[in-house]
Each structure stands twice: as structure tokens, then as C-alpha cells.
Amino acid sequence: MSATNPALSLYRRSLKLALDWAVHRNLWRGQAVYIRSLFEANRNISNPRQRENLLTETEKLLEEWKHPDPYKAPTAPGGNLYERNLPVPPRNLPPGQGEHGFP
């Protein structure tokens, strides 16, 4: 059970990395199926040293194939829609002026 979380984390990171490189979702789906088959092939490894070696190799591959400009969701920090339509901050109006700045 201890190797389940690191393997799951690497699997998710692998899928996200493949999504960075795939231009269209249908191309990504084929890569996702291939990545799943690689993880499934090594699912039943019980030797801790061999398991740790596989996790380390996978970590190296993810670092090697890291995208220089990864995809970010538009509304996430760093995305092109992040904080696009913020409400106007309230102004401190001088006494006697109304909502629109008129007396």
C-alpha cells in the first residue's frame, strides 16, 4: 500500500504531461491508454527495491519530457482569464459627492 500513492501521483503527472504535449484531446487519449498499459504492466511488482527503481526511472522520464510551456487552465493563476473581470475597488469619495462623483 505504501507504493500506491507515489505510483498514483506519477501516473497523474504522466497524464498531465501527455496533455501538455498533445494538440488535440483525441491524440491525448491514445497516449493515455499507452501510459495506463505501462503502469498496469508493473502493477504487481512486490520487490521494494525494484518498485523504488521503477518510481525513480519514471520520475527521471517525467523530468526529461517536461514541457517548456505547460498548459494552464484559463481561470487558474497564470492562465489568460485569471482575474480578468475583477470588480472595481470602492473609492473613498470626498464628503458630499454621490455614487458617480456628482454633488
Tab-separated table of N, CA and C in Angstrom:
chain	number	residue	atom	x	y	z
A	1	MET	N	0.815	-1.200	0.000
A	1	MET	CA	0.000	0.000	0.000
A	1	MET	C	0.857	1.262	0.000
A	2	SER	N	2.061	1.180	0.518
A	2	SER	CA	2.892	2.376	0.615
A	2	SER	C	3.314	2.897	-0.756
A	3	ALA	N	3.414	2.023	-1.748
A	3	ALA	CA	3.833	2.458	-3.084
A	3	ALA	C	2.649	2.907	-3.932
A	4	THR	N	1.443	2.717	-3.448
A	4	THR	CA	0.276	3.089	-4.234
A	4	THR	C	0.221	4.599	-4.453
A	5	ASN	N	0.422	5.374	-3.421
A	5	ASN	CA	0.326	6.826	-3.564
A	5	ASN	C	1.398	7.408	-4.475
A	6	PRO	N	2.682	7.042	-4.338
A	6	PRO	CA	3.670	7.582	-5.285
A	6	PRO	C	3.394	7.148	-6.724
A	7	ALA	N	2.968	5.911	-6.910
A	7	ALA	CA	2.676	5.434	-8.263
A	7	ALA	C	1.472	6.184	-8.836
A	8	LEU	N	0.471	6.398	-8.016
A	8	LEU	CA	-0.708	7.133	-8.466
A	8	LEU	C	-0.347	8.575	-8.812
A	9	SER	N	0.492	9.171	-7.999
A	9	SER	CA	0.943	10.535	-8.267
A	9	SER	C	1.716	10.608	-9.582
A	10	LEU	N	2.606	9.652	-9.806
A	10	LEU	CA	3.370	9.623	-11.055
A	10	LEU	C	2.458	9.377	-12.255
A	11	TYR	N	1.450	8.534	-12.069
A	11	TYR	CA	0.502	8.258	-13.150
A	11	TYR	C	-0.250	9.539	-13.538
A	12	ARG	N	-0.738	10.255	-12.545
A	12	ARG	CA	-1.458	11.502	-12.825
A	12	ARG	C	-0.546	12.533	-13.472
A	13	ARG	N	0.670	12.647	-12.977
A	13	ARG	CA	1.618	13.591	-13.573
A	13	ARG	C	1.950	13.202	-15.007
A	14	SER	N	2.028	11.902	-15.273
A	14	SER	CA	2.293	11.430	-16.635
A	14	SER	C	1.157	11.823	-17.573
A	15	LEU	N	-0.068	11.657	-17.105
A	15	LEU	CA	-1.219	12.028	-17.931
A	15	LEU	C	-1.253	13.535	-18.188
A	16	LYS	N	-0.959	14.321	-17.165
A	16	LYS	CA	-0.958	15.773	-17.346
A	16	LYS	C	0.161	16.208	-18.280
A	17	LEU	N	1.304	15.547	-18.180
A	17	LEU	CA	2.419	15.868	-19.068
A	17	LEU	C	2.070	15.519	-20.515
A	18	ALA	N	1.417	14.375	-20.713
A	18	ALA	CA	0.999	13.997	-22.066
A	18	ALA	C	-0.005	15.008	-22.616
A	19	LEU	N	-0.849	15.546	-21.747
A	19	LEU	CA	-1.825	16.547	-22.181
A	19	LEU	C	-1.136	17.854	-22.571
A	20	ASP	N	0.011	18.151	-21.951
A	20	ASP	CA	0.776	19.339	-22.348
A	20	ASP	C	1.298	19.208	-23.774
A	21	TRP	N	1.685	18.015	-24.167
A	21	TRP	CA	2.287	17.806	-25.482
A	21	TRP	C	1.258	17.520	-26.570
A	22	ALA	N	0.105	16.981	-26.220
A	22	ALA	CA	-0.902	16.630	-27.226
A	22	ALA	C	-1.642	17.888	-27.681
A	23	VAL	N	-1.839	17.998	-28.975
A	23	VAL	CA	-2.526	19.166	-29.520
A	23	VAL	C	-4.034	19.013	-29.371
A	24	HIS	N	-4.528	17.817	-29.603
A	24	HIS	CA	-5.961	17.554	-29.532
A	24	HIS	C	-6.234	16.460	-28.511
A	25	ARG	N	-7.424	16.513	-27.949
A	25	ARG	CA	-7.802	15.562	-26.901
A	25	ARG	C	-7.815	14.121	-27.426
A	26	ASN	N	-8.219	13.913	-28.677
A	26	ASN	CA	-8.260	12.547	-29.210
A	26	ASN	C	-6.849	11.976	-29.368
A	27	LEU	N	-5.855	12.809	-29.636
A	27	LEU	CA	-4.470	12.333	-29.678
A	27	LEU	C	-3.991	11.983	-28.273
A	28	TRP	N	-4.402	12.788	-27.312
A	28	TRP	CA	-4.020	12.537	-25.924
A	28	TRP	C	-4.604	11.223	-25.424
A	29	ARG	N	-5.793	10.882	-25.863
A	29	ARG	CA	-6.449	9.655	-25.390
A	29	ARG	C	-5.621	8.426	-25.736
A	30	GLY	N	-5.053	8.377	-26.935
A	30	GLY	CA	-4.197	7.254	-27.308
A	30	GLY	C	-2.961	7.178	-26.434
A	31	GLN	N	-2.380	8.328	-26.122
A	31	GLN	CA	-1.217	8.354	-25.242
A	31	GLN	C	-1.600	7.932	-23.825
A	32	ALA	N	-2.787	8.331	-23.379
A	32	ALA	CA	-3.246	7.972	-22.039
A	32	ALA	C	-3.428	6.465	-21.910
A	33	VAL	N	-3.956	5.841	-22.946
A	33	VAL	CA	-4.128	4.383	-22.923
A	33	VAL	C	-2.766	3.696	-22.872
A	34	TYR	N	-1.801	4.210	-23.617
A	34	TYR	CA	-0.450	3.643	-23.609
A	34	TYR	C	0.204	3.808	-22.231
A	35	ILE	N	0.068	4.980	-21.634
A	35	ILE	CA	0.627	5.216	-20.298
A	35	ILE	C	-0.015	4.275	-19.290
A	36	ARG	N	-1.316	4.094	-19.404
A	36	ARG	CA	-2.017	3.181	-18.489
A	36	ARG	C	-1.491	1.765	-18.634
A	37	SER	N	-1.228	1.331	-19.869
A	37	SER	CA	-0.715	-0.030	-20.073
A	37	SER	C	0.671	-0.196	-19.454
A	38	LEU	N	1.495	0.844	-19.508
A	38	LEU	CA	2.819	0.768	-18.882
A	38	LEU	C	2.710	0.642	-17.365
A	39	PHE	N	1.820	1.403	-16.767
A	39	PHE	CA	1.647	1.314	-15.318
A	39	PHE	C	1.008	-0.015	-14.914
A	40	GLU	N	0.067	-0.497	-15.700
A	40	GLU	CA	-0.576	-1.779	-15.393
A	40	GLU	C	0.404	-2.942	-15.507
A	41	ALA	N	1.351	-2.856	-16.432
A	41	ALA	CA	2.329	-3.934	-16.603
A	41	ALA	C	3.202	-4.095	-15.365
A	42	ASN	N	3.413	-3.021	-14.622
A	42	ASN	CA	4.264	-3.067	-13.433
A	42	ASN	C	3.470	-2.993	-12.135
A	43	ARG	N	2.202	-3.260	-12.218
A	43	ARG	CA	1.324	-3.123	-11.054
A	43	ARG	C	1.617	-4.129	-9.945
A	44	ASN	N	1.945	-5.348	-10.294
A	44	ASN	CA	2.079	-6.413	-9.304
A	44	ASN	C	3.511	-6.651	-8.847
A	45	ILE	N	4.371	-5.699	-9.010
A	45	ILE	CA	5.754	-5.854	-8.550
A	45	ILE	C	5.768	-5.687	-7.036
A	46	SER	N	6.276	-6.710	-6.349
A	46	SER	CA	6.263	-6.687	-4.886
A	46	SER	C	7.642	-6.432	-4.283
A	47	ASN	N	8.693	-6.529	-5.090
A	47	ASN	CA	10.043	-6.284	-4.592
A	47	ASN	C	10.216	-4.778	-4.350
A	48	PRO	N	10.473	-4.362	-3.107
A	48	PRO	CA	10.565	-2.926	-2.811
A	48	PRO	C	11.686	-2.214	-3.571
A	49	ARG	N	12.814	-2.880	-3.751
A	49	ARG	CA	13.922	-2.253	-4.480
A	49	ARG	C	13.568	-2.036	-5.946
A	50	GLN	N	12.962	-3.049	-6.535
A	50	GLN	CA	12.571	-2.937	-7.938
A	50	GLN	C	11.489	-1.855	-8.106
A	51	ARG	N	10.554	-1.813	-7.161
A	51	ARG	CA	9.488	-0.805	-7.201
A	51	ARG	C	10.078	0.604	-7.089
A	52	GLU	N	11.009	0.775	-6.154
A	52	GLU	CA	11.644	2.083	-5.977
A	52	GLU	C	12.441	2.479	-7.216
A	53	ASN	N	13.084	1.495	-7.829
A	53	ASN	CA	13.841	1.750	-9.058
A	53	ASN	C	12.905	2.215	-10.183
A	54	LEU	N	11.758	1.569	-10.317
A	54	LEU	CA	10.785	1.969	-11.341
A	54	LEU	C	10.256	3.383	-11.082
A	55	LEU	N	9.977	3.690	-9.826
A	55	LEU	CA	9.479	5.023	-9.497
A	55	LEU	C	10.529	6.089	-9.805
A	56	THR	N	11.790	5.784	-9.503
A	56	THR	CA	12.873	6.731	-9.782
A	56	THR	C	13.051	6.932	-11.282
A	57	GLU	N	13.003	5.840	-12.047
A	57	GLU	CA	13.135	5.946	-13.505
A	57	GLU	C	11.983	6.754	-14.104
A	58	THR	N	10.788	6.522	-13.601
A	58	THR	CA	9.628	7.264	-14.094
A	58	THR	C	9.765	8.748	-13.764
A	59	GLU	N	10.250	9.036	-12.571
A	59	GLU	CA	10.475	10.432	-12.176
A	59	GLU	C	11.469	11.112	-13.115
A	60	LYS	N	12.528	10.399	-13.476
A	60	LYS	CA	13.531	10.942	-14.400
A	60	LYS	C	12.922	11.191	-15.779
A	61	LEU	N	12.099	10.251	-16.248
A	61	LEU	CA	11.450	10.421	-17.552
A	61	LEU	C	10.519	11.635	-17.557
A	62	LEU	N	9.780	11.810	-16.475
A	62	LEU	CA	8.886	12.964	-16.403
A	62	LEU	C	9.673	14.268	-16.433
A	63	GLU	N	10.802	14.285	-15.762
A	63	GLU	CA	11.633	15.492	-15.754
A	63	GLU	C	12.237	15.740	-17.133
A	64	GLU	N	12.614	14.654	-17.808
A	64	GLU	CA	13.222	14.765	-19.139
A	64	GLU	C	12.223	15.277	-20.178
A	65	TRP	N	10.974	14.828	-20.080
A	65	TRP	CA	9.955	15.185	-21.070
A	65	TRP	C	9.119	16.390	-20.648
A	66	LYS	N	9.538	17.098	-19.627
A	66	LYS	CA	8.784	18.246	-19.143
A	66	LYS	C	8.614	19.285	-20.256
A	67	HIS	N	7.400	19.778	-20.405
A	67	HIS	CA	7.089	20.748	-21.457
A	67	HIS	C	7.592	22.134	-21.059
A	68	PRO	N	8.212	22.877	-21.998
A	68	PRO	CA	8.722	24.205	-21.646
A	68	PRO	C	7.613	25.229	-21.366
A	69	ASP	N	6.431	25.015	-21.939
A	69	ASP	CA	5.306	25.922	-21.729
A	69	ASP	C	4.064	25.086	-21.427
A	70	PRO	N	3.943	24.573	-20.190
A	70	PRO	CA	2.840	23.659	-19.887
A	70	PRO	C	1.479	24.349	-19.954
A	71	TYR	N	0.453	23.540	-20.212
A	71	TYR	CA	-0.913	24.042	-20.294
A	71	TYR	C	-1.384	24.464	-18.906
A	72	LYS	N	-2.045	25.594	-18.857
A	72	LYS	CA	-2.665	26.056	-17.619
A	72	LYS	C	-4.126	26.325	-17.924
A	73	ALA	N	-4.987	25.945	-17.011
A	73	ALA	CA	-6.405	26.237	-17.188
A	73	ALA	C	-6.580	27.749	-17.277
A	74	PRO	N	-7.460	28.228	-18.144
A	74	PRO	CA	-7.598	29.674	-18.332
A	74	PRO	C	-7.894	30.445	-17.050
A	75	THR	N	-8.667	29.856	-16.138
A	75	THR	CA	-9.026	30.582	-14.922
A	75	THR	C	-8.063	30.335	-13.769
A	76	ALA	N	-7.042	29.513	-13.979
A	76	ALA	CA	-6.048	29.248	-12.937
A	76	ALA	C	-5.037	30.393	-12.883
A	77	PRO	N	-4.366	30.568	-11.744
A	77	PRO	CA	-3.323	31.606	-11.693
A	77	PRO	C	-2.290	31.383	-12.795
A	78	GLY	N	-2.037	32.417	-13.560
A	78	GLY	CA	-1.135	32.310	-14.699
A	78	GLY	C	-1.859	32.049	-16.005
A	79	GLY	N	-3.146	31.701	-15.938
A	79	GLY	CA	-3.939	31.489	-17.141
A	79	GLY	C	-4.361	32.821	-17.749
A	80	ASN	N	-4.824	32.791	-18.998
A	80	ASN	CA	-5.134	34.047	-19.680
A	80	ASN	C	-6.450	34.682	-19.225
A	81	LEU	N	-7.277	33.976	-18.463
A	81	LEU	CA	-8.517	34.560	-17.948
A	81	LEU	C	-8.454	34.856	-16.455
A	82	TYR	N	-7.319	34.606	-15.840
A	82	TYR	CA	-7.206	34.773	-14.394
A	82	TYR	C	-7.366	36.240	-14.022
A	83	GLU	N	-8.305	36.521	-13.157
A	83	GLU	CA	-8.594	37.869	-12.661
A	83	GLU	C	-8.872	38.865	-13.785
A	84	ARG	N	-9.504	38.414	-14.847
A	84	ARG	CA	-9.755	39.304	-15.980
A	84	ARG	C	-10.812	40.351	-15.655
A	85	ASN	N	-11.909	39.949	-15.045
A	85	ASN	CA	-13.010	40.881	-14.781
A	85	ASN	C	-13.206	41.064	-13.280
A	86	LEU	N	-12.223	41.627	-12.647
A	86	LEU	CA	-12.337	41.891	-11.219
A	86	LEU	C	-13.286	43.058	-10.982
A	87	PRO	N	-14.021	43.030	-9.874
A	87	PRO	CA	-14.873	44.183	-9.579
A	87	PRO	C	-14.011	45.411	-9.273
A	88	VAL	N	-14.550	46.554	-9.596
A	88	VAL	CA	-13.826	47.803	-9.366
A	88	VAL	C	-13.740	48.038	-7.860
A	89	PRO	N	-12.559	48.347	-7.360
A	89	PRO	CA	-12.452	48.581	-5.917
A	89	PRO	C	-13.201	49.854	-5.521
A	90	PRO	N	-13.794	49.867	-4.344
A	90	PRO	CA	-14.530	51.067	-3.923
A	90	PRO	C	-13.572	52.240	-3.711
A	91	ARG	N	-14.050	53.421	-4.113
A	91	ARG	CA	-13.227	54.620	-3.951
A	91	ARG	C	-13.682	55.364	-2.704
A	92	ASN	N	-12.754	56.029	-2.118
A	92	ASN	CA	-13.097	56.902	-0.996
A	92	ASN	C	-13.444	58.273	-1.571
A	93	LEU	N	-14.733	58.549	-1.644
A	93	LEU	CA	-15.203	59.810	-2.206
A	93	LEU	C	-15.164	60.904	-1.148
A	94	PRO	N	-14.883	62.115	-1.588
A	94	PRO	CA	-14.950	63.236	-0.635
A	94	PRO	C	-16.377	63.402	-0.123
A	95	PRO	N	-16.536	63.945	1.052
A	95	PRO	CA	-17.893	64.127	1.595
A	95	PRO	C	-18.752	64.991	0.674
A	96	GLY	N	-19.978	64.597	0.507
A	96	GLY	CA	-20.924	65.364	-0.290
A	96	GLY	C	-21.014	64.915	-1.733
A	97	GLN	N	-20.157	64.034	-2.182
A	97	GLN	CA	-20.235	63.556	-3.562
A	97	GLN	C	-21.034	62.261	-3.586
A	98	GLY	N	-21.795	62.101	-4.645
A	98	GLY	CA	-22.654	60.941	-4.766
A	98	GLY	C	-21.914	59.728	-5.303
A	99	GLU	N	-22.686	58.767	-5.733
A	99	GLU	CA	-22.136	57.498	-6.211
A	99	GLU	C	-21.286	57.678	-7.458
A	100	HIS	N	-21.668	58.594	-8.343
A	100	HIS	CA	-20.956	58.783	-9.604
A	100	HIS	C	-20.020	59.983	-9.576
A	101	GLY	N	-19.768	60.525	-8.417
A	101	GLY	CA	-18.847	61.641	-8.307
A	101	GLY	C	-19.492	62.999	-8.489
A	102	PHE	N	-20.829	63.046	-8.595
A	102	PHE	CA	-21.531	64.316	-8.749
A	102	PHE	C	-22.060	64.748	-7.388
A	103	PRO	N	-22.119	66.067	-7.147
A	103	PRO	CA	-22.666	66.529	-5.857
A	103	PRO	C	-24.149	66.279	-5.718
